[in-house]
Amino acid sequence: MPPPADHVEAVDLLWRYAFLLDDDKLEEWVELFVEDCVYQILTKENLAQSLPLPLVLCDNKDMLRDRVQSLRQANIYNIHTDRHVIGLPRVRVEGDQVDLSASFSLYQTDQEGVSRLFVVGHYRDTLVRRDGNLAIKQKDVILDTAGIMTLLATPI
Amino acid sequence: MPPPADHVEAVDLLWRYAFLLDDDKLEEWVELFVEDCVYQILTKENLAQSLPLPLVLCDNKDMLRDRVQSLRQANIYNIHTDRHVIGLPRVRVEGDQVDLSASFSLYQTDQEGVSRLFVVGHYRDTLVRRDGNLAIKQKDVILDTAGIMTLLATPI
Amino acid sequence: MPPPADHVEAVDLLWRYAFLLDDDKLEEWVELFVEDCVYQILTKENLAQSLPLPLVLCDNKDMLRDRVQSLRQANIYNIHTDRHVIGLPRVRVEGDQVDLSASFSLYQTDQEGVSRLFVVGHYRDTLVRRDGNLAIKQKDVILDTAGIMTLLATPI
């Protein structure tokens, strides 16, 4: 049974993860990760077949910074706002490490004001403690479909 | 770190909020609020621009009572049932006050039995303790779109 | 106020329930139930009218085993993967029994990679302790619509 304190803090981190994305605070979102982090987007199908070729792979924090900068300055993509609805999480404390898993649905609202389901999937997070606070060591975003690949712009 | 007791009670209140709406128990739903409450529906866009003109504003409990009564007796609107799926919440205890925030997706099911996404957004609640129990002092319902404005009937 | 330990364990069980279904681990899913269990799928409308004729009723674990076996070997249905997004839960501890209730949205992704809302509703679970662990004594799956009846194949 995880101590309530770690449990609450881990869930709080996941809450902030989603709210920073939904509020387009991408620079603050990057700060949830440690320097030697891994952020990857996979598909459920590939994972089930042990073919974990990611759709997106950032294996350190500079790659995340770079991605945010290119979103801000270079990329052309459909303008939208995001809304993550994250389902109930499971938290496991293993020594200094906290594992977190939760399903999510992600909705996008376009400039006409129409909200649509964008993608569903689940998160598999590994959290570690840095300077007293939990931070993301690894984030696997596992999508139920690869059908949105060409539309991937903002982080999920 | 919030004490687990307040955390559980705050989440429980939000759970009841949604279930009372989804079960069409609007009169009981009103009883979750204190007399000098604020209930407002805003859009994310207005909030981001510091233009918080609400789509709906009830700034005391009598206005909520009135709204429920007019839904029961006067209003004509599309008959449906609601389903709120509320994502993982963040709870903050500040002295006697509890702040709560969570994203949600709201589905409506019409009389033909078709369920559709109605709107997504997030809640920002301020809870206070009255007679020993937490109750809603302020509820901001922040929608990702203003596109449903003409369809607003039952509370969100 | 439920003790945090039971609360966490009950939510953990519901998390596993959903993840086993979403990972197509139906045989492991069955093992979450006690032998003398009840699993039923109802509609909100019937429940509100006290007409609880279930769409599906399995009133012991062998019926669940049988259902999984027929899904594996006999049934012909649209191939898909599931994604349950379960909203914030309420947990009540009553002596040796734990009651759990939560809304959910269920998405299906077809072989073309298109994800769609399949159904929304809520769970009403009764959990009991067997050999030290919580297990499902009764699971009521209450759907907001009966409109999907002919498409019911995999458990919800």
PDB file of N, CA, C and O in Angstrom, chain A residues 82-107:
ATOM      1  N   ASP A  82      -6.383  22.024 -26.077  1.00  0.00           N
ATOM      2  CA  ASP A  82      -6.474  20.636 -25.631  1.00  0.00           C
ATOM      3  C   ASP A  82      -7.266  20.522 -24.339  1.00  0.00           C
ATOM      4  O   ASP A  82      -7.293  21.455 -23.526  1.00  0.00           O
ATOM      5  N   ARG A  83      -7.834  19.366 -24.129  1.00  0.00           N
ATOM      6  CA  ARG A  83      -8.424  19.027 -22.832  1.00  0.00           C
ATOM      7  C   ARG A  83      -8.157  17.552 -22.552  1.00  0.00           C
ATOM      8  O   ARG A  83      -8.652  16.680 -23.270  1.00  0.00           O
ATOM      9  N   HIS A  84      -7.339  17.311 -21.550  1.00  0.00           N
ATOM     10  CA  HIS A  84      -7.057  15.951 -21.102  1.00  0.00           C
ATOM     11  C   HIS A  84      -8.035  15.580 -19.990  1.00  0.00           C
ATOM     12  O   HIS A  84      -8.115  16.295 -18.983  1.00  0.00           O
ATOM     13  N   VAL A  85      -8.730  14.476 -20.153  1.00  0.00           N
ATOM     14  CA  VAL A  85      -9.494  13.924 -19.044  1.00  0.00           C
ATOM     15  C   VAL A  85      -8.818  12.608 -18.676  1.00  0.00           C
ATOM     16  O   VAL A  85      -8.838  11.653 -19.458  1.00  0.00           O
ATOM     17  N   ILE A  86      -8.182  12.599 -17.521  1.00  0.00           N
ATOM     18  CA  ILE A  86      -7.367  11.461 -17.096  1.00  0.00           C
ATOM     19  C   ILE A  86      -8.159  10.626 -16.111  1.00  0.00           C
ATOM     20  O   ILE A  86      -8.680  11.145 -15.120  1.00  0.00           O
ATOM     21  N   GLY A  87      -8.270   9.353 -16.395  1.00  0.00           N
ATOM     22  CA  GLY A  87      -9.041   8.443 -15.551  1.00  0.00           C
ATOM     23  C   GLY A  87      -8.304   8.089 -14.282  1.00  0.00           C
ATOM     24  O   GLY A  87      -7.183   8.543 -14.024  1.00  0.00           O
ATOM     25  N   LEU A  88      -8.924   7.252 -13.477  1.00  0.00           N
ATOM     26  CA  LEU A  88      -8.342   6.990 -12.157  1.00  0.00           C
ATOM     27  C   LEU A  88      -6.988   6.303 -12.286  1.00  0.00           C
ATOM     28  O   LEU A  88      -6.800   5.412 -13.104  1.00  0.00           O
ATOM     29  N   PRO A  89      -6.041   6.759 -11.505  1.00  0.00           N
ATOM     30  CA  PRO A  89      -4.658   6.313 -11.630  1.00  0.00           C
ATOM     31  C   PRO A  89      -4.307   5.171 -10.679  1.00  0.00           C
ATOM     32  O   PRO A  89      -4.941   5.002  -9.643  1.00  0.00           O
ATOM     33  N   ARG A  90      -3.280   4.428 -11.057  1.00  0.00           N
ATOM     34  CA  ARG A  90      -2.664   3.487 -10.125  1.00  0.00           C
ATOM     35  C   ARG A  90      -1.276   4.000  -9.787  1.00  0.00           C
ATOM     36  O   ARG A  90      -0.523   4.406 -10.682  1.00  0.00           O
ATOM     37  N   VAL A  91      -0.947   3.994  -8.512  1.00  0.00           N
ATOM     38  CA  VAL A  91       0.349   4.476  -8.042  1.00  0.00           C
ATOM     39  C   VAL A  91       1.072   3.331  -7.333  1.00  0.00           C
ATOM     40  O   VAL A  91       0.467   2.645  -6.504  1.00  0.00           O
ATOM     41  N   ARG A  92       2.330   3.122  -7.687  1.00  0.00           N
ATOM     42  CA  ARG A  92       3.152   2.103  -7.029  1.00  0.00           C
ATOM     43  C   ARG A  92       4.451   2.755  -6.590  1.00  0.00           C
ATOM     44  O   ARG A  92       5.129   3.393  -7.412  1.00  0.00           O
ATOM     45  N   VAL A  93       4.786   2.591  -5.316  1.00  0.00           N
ATOM     46  CA  VAL A  93       6.041   3.124  -4.811  1.00  0.00           C
ATOM     47  C   VAL A  93       7.036   1.979  -4.702  1.00  0.00           C
ATOM     48  O   VAL A  93       6.755   0.960  -4.054  1.00  0.00           O
ATOM     49  N   GLU A  94       8.162   2.110  -5.397  1.00  0.00           N
ATOM     50  CA  GLU A  94       9.220   1.082  -5.375  1.00  0.00           C
ATOM     51  C   GLU A  94      10.504   1.770  -4.939  1.00  0.00           C
ATOM     52  O   GLU A  94      11.247   2.293  -5.772  1.00  0.00           O
ATOM     53  N   GLY A  95      10.783   1.765  -3.633  1.00  0.00           N
ATOM     54  CA  GLY A  95      11.966   2.463  -3.130  1.00  0.00           C
ATOM     55  C   GLY A  95      11.846   3.954  -3.405  1.00  0.00           C
ATOM     56  O   GLY A  95      10.868   4.581  -3.000  1.00  0.00           O
ATOM     57  N   ASP A  96      12.827   4.514  -4.119  1.00  0.00           N
ATOM     58  CA  ASP A  96      12.823   5.954  -4.399  1.00  0.00           C
ATOM     59  C   ASP A  96      11.990   6.301  -5.633  1.00  0.00           C
ATOM     60  O   ASP A  96      11.889   7.468  -6.010  1.00  0.00           O
ATOM     61  N   GLN A  97      11.444   5.301  -6.269  1.00  0.00           N
ATOM     62  CA  GLN A  97      10.783   5.499  -7.553  1.00  0.00           C
ATOM     63  C   GLN A  97       9.271   5.330  -7.389  1.00  0.00           C
ATOM     64  O   GLN A  97       8.809   4.499  -6.609  1.00  0.00           O
ATOM     65  N   VAL A  98       8.519   6.124  -8.116  1.00  0.00           N
ATOM     66  CA  VAL A  98       7.063   5.993  -8.104  1.00  0.00           C
ATOM     67  C   VAL A  98       6.599   5.692  -9.524  1.00  0.00           C
ATOM     68  O   VAL A  98       6.940   6.421 -10.460  1.00  0.00           O
ATOM     69  N   ASP A  99       5.839   4.619  -9.685  1.00  0.00           N
ATOM     70  CA  ASP A  99       5.262   4.280 -10.984  1.00  0.00           C
ATOM     71  C   ASP A  99       3.794   4.668 -10.982  1.00  0.00           C
ATOM     72  O   ASP A  99       3.087   4.436 -10.012  1.00  0.00           O
ATOM     73  N   LEU A 100       3.376   5.212 -12.099  1.00  0.00           N
ATOM     74  CA  LEU A 100       2.036   5.787 -12.204  1.00  0.00           C
ATOM     75  C   LEU A 100       1.458   5.335 -13.536  1.00  0.00           C
ATOM     76  O   LEU A 100       2.151   5.348 -14.554  1.00  0.00           O
ATOM     77  N   SER A 101       0.207   4.932 -13.526  1.00  0.00           N
ATOM     78  CA  SER A 101      -0.435   4.542 -14.777  1.00  0.00           C
ATOM     79  C   SER A 101      -1.880   4.997 -14.769  1.00  0.00           C
ATOM     80  O   SER A 101      -2.573   4.845 -13.757  1.00  0.00           O
ATOM     81  N   ALA A 102      -2.331   5.548 -15.895  1.00  0.00           N
ATOM     82  CA  ALA A 102      -3.712   6.029 -15.982  1.00  0.00           C
ATOM     83  C   ALA A 102      -4.126   6.139 -17.442  1.00  0.00           C
ATOM     84  O   ALA A 102      -3.324   6.512 -18.297  1.00  0.00           O
ATOM     85  N   SER A 103      -5.373   5.801 -17.712  1.00  0.00           N
ATOM     86  CA  SER A 103      -5.945   6.013 -19.049  1.00  0.00           C
ATOM     87  C   SER A 103      -6.336   7.472 -19.214  1.00  0.00           C
ATOM     88  O   SER A 103      -6.571   8.177 -18.234  1.00  0.00           O
ATOM     89  N   PHE A 104      -6.414   7.906 -20.461  1.00  0.00           N
ATOM     90  CA  PHE A 104      -6.837   9.284 -20.698  1.00  0.00           C
ATOM     91  C   PHE A 104      -7.622   9.375 -22.003  1.00  0.00           C
ATOM     92  O   PHE A 104      -7.478   8.538 -22.900  1.00  0.00           O
ATOM     93  N   SER A 105      -8.441  10.404 -22.090  1.00  0.00           N
ATOM     94  CA  SER A 105      -9.028  10.812 -23.369  1.00  0.00           C
ATOM     95  C   SER A 105      -8.585  12.249 -23.596  1.00  0.00           C
ATOM     96  O   SER A 105      -8.536  13.049 -22.659  1.00  0.00           O
ATOM     97  N   LEU A 106      -8.244  12.543 -24.825  1.00  0.00           N
ATOM     98  CA  LEU A 106      -7.768  13.886 -25.168  1.00  0.00           C
ATOM     99  C   LEU A 106      -8.709  14.481 -26.224  1.00  0.00           C
ATOM    100  O   LEU A 106      -8.925  13.881 -27.273  1.00  0.00           O
ATOM    101  N   TYR A 107      -9.256  15.638 -25.912  1.00  0.00           N
ATOM    102  CA  TYR A 107     -10.175  16.343 -26.804  1.00  0.00           C
ATOM    103  C   TYR A 107      -9.491  17.587 -27.333  1.00  0.00           C
ATOM    104  O   TYR A 107      -8.742  18.244 -26.611  1.00  0.00           O
TER     105      TYR A 107
END
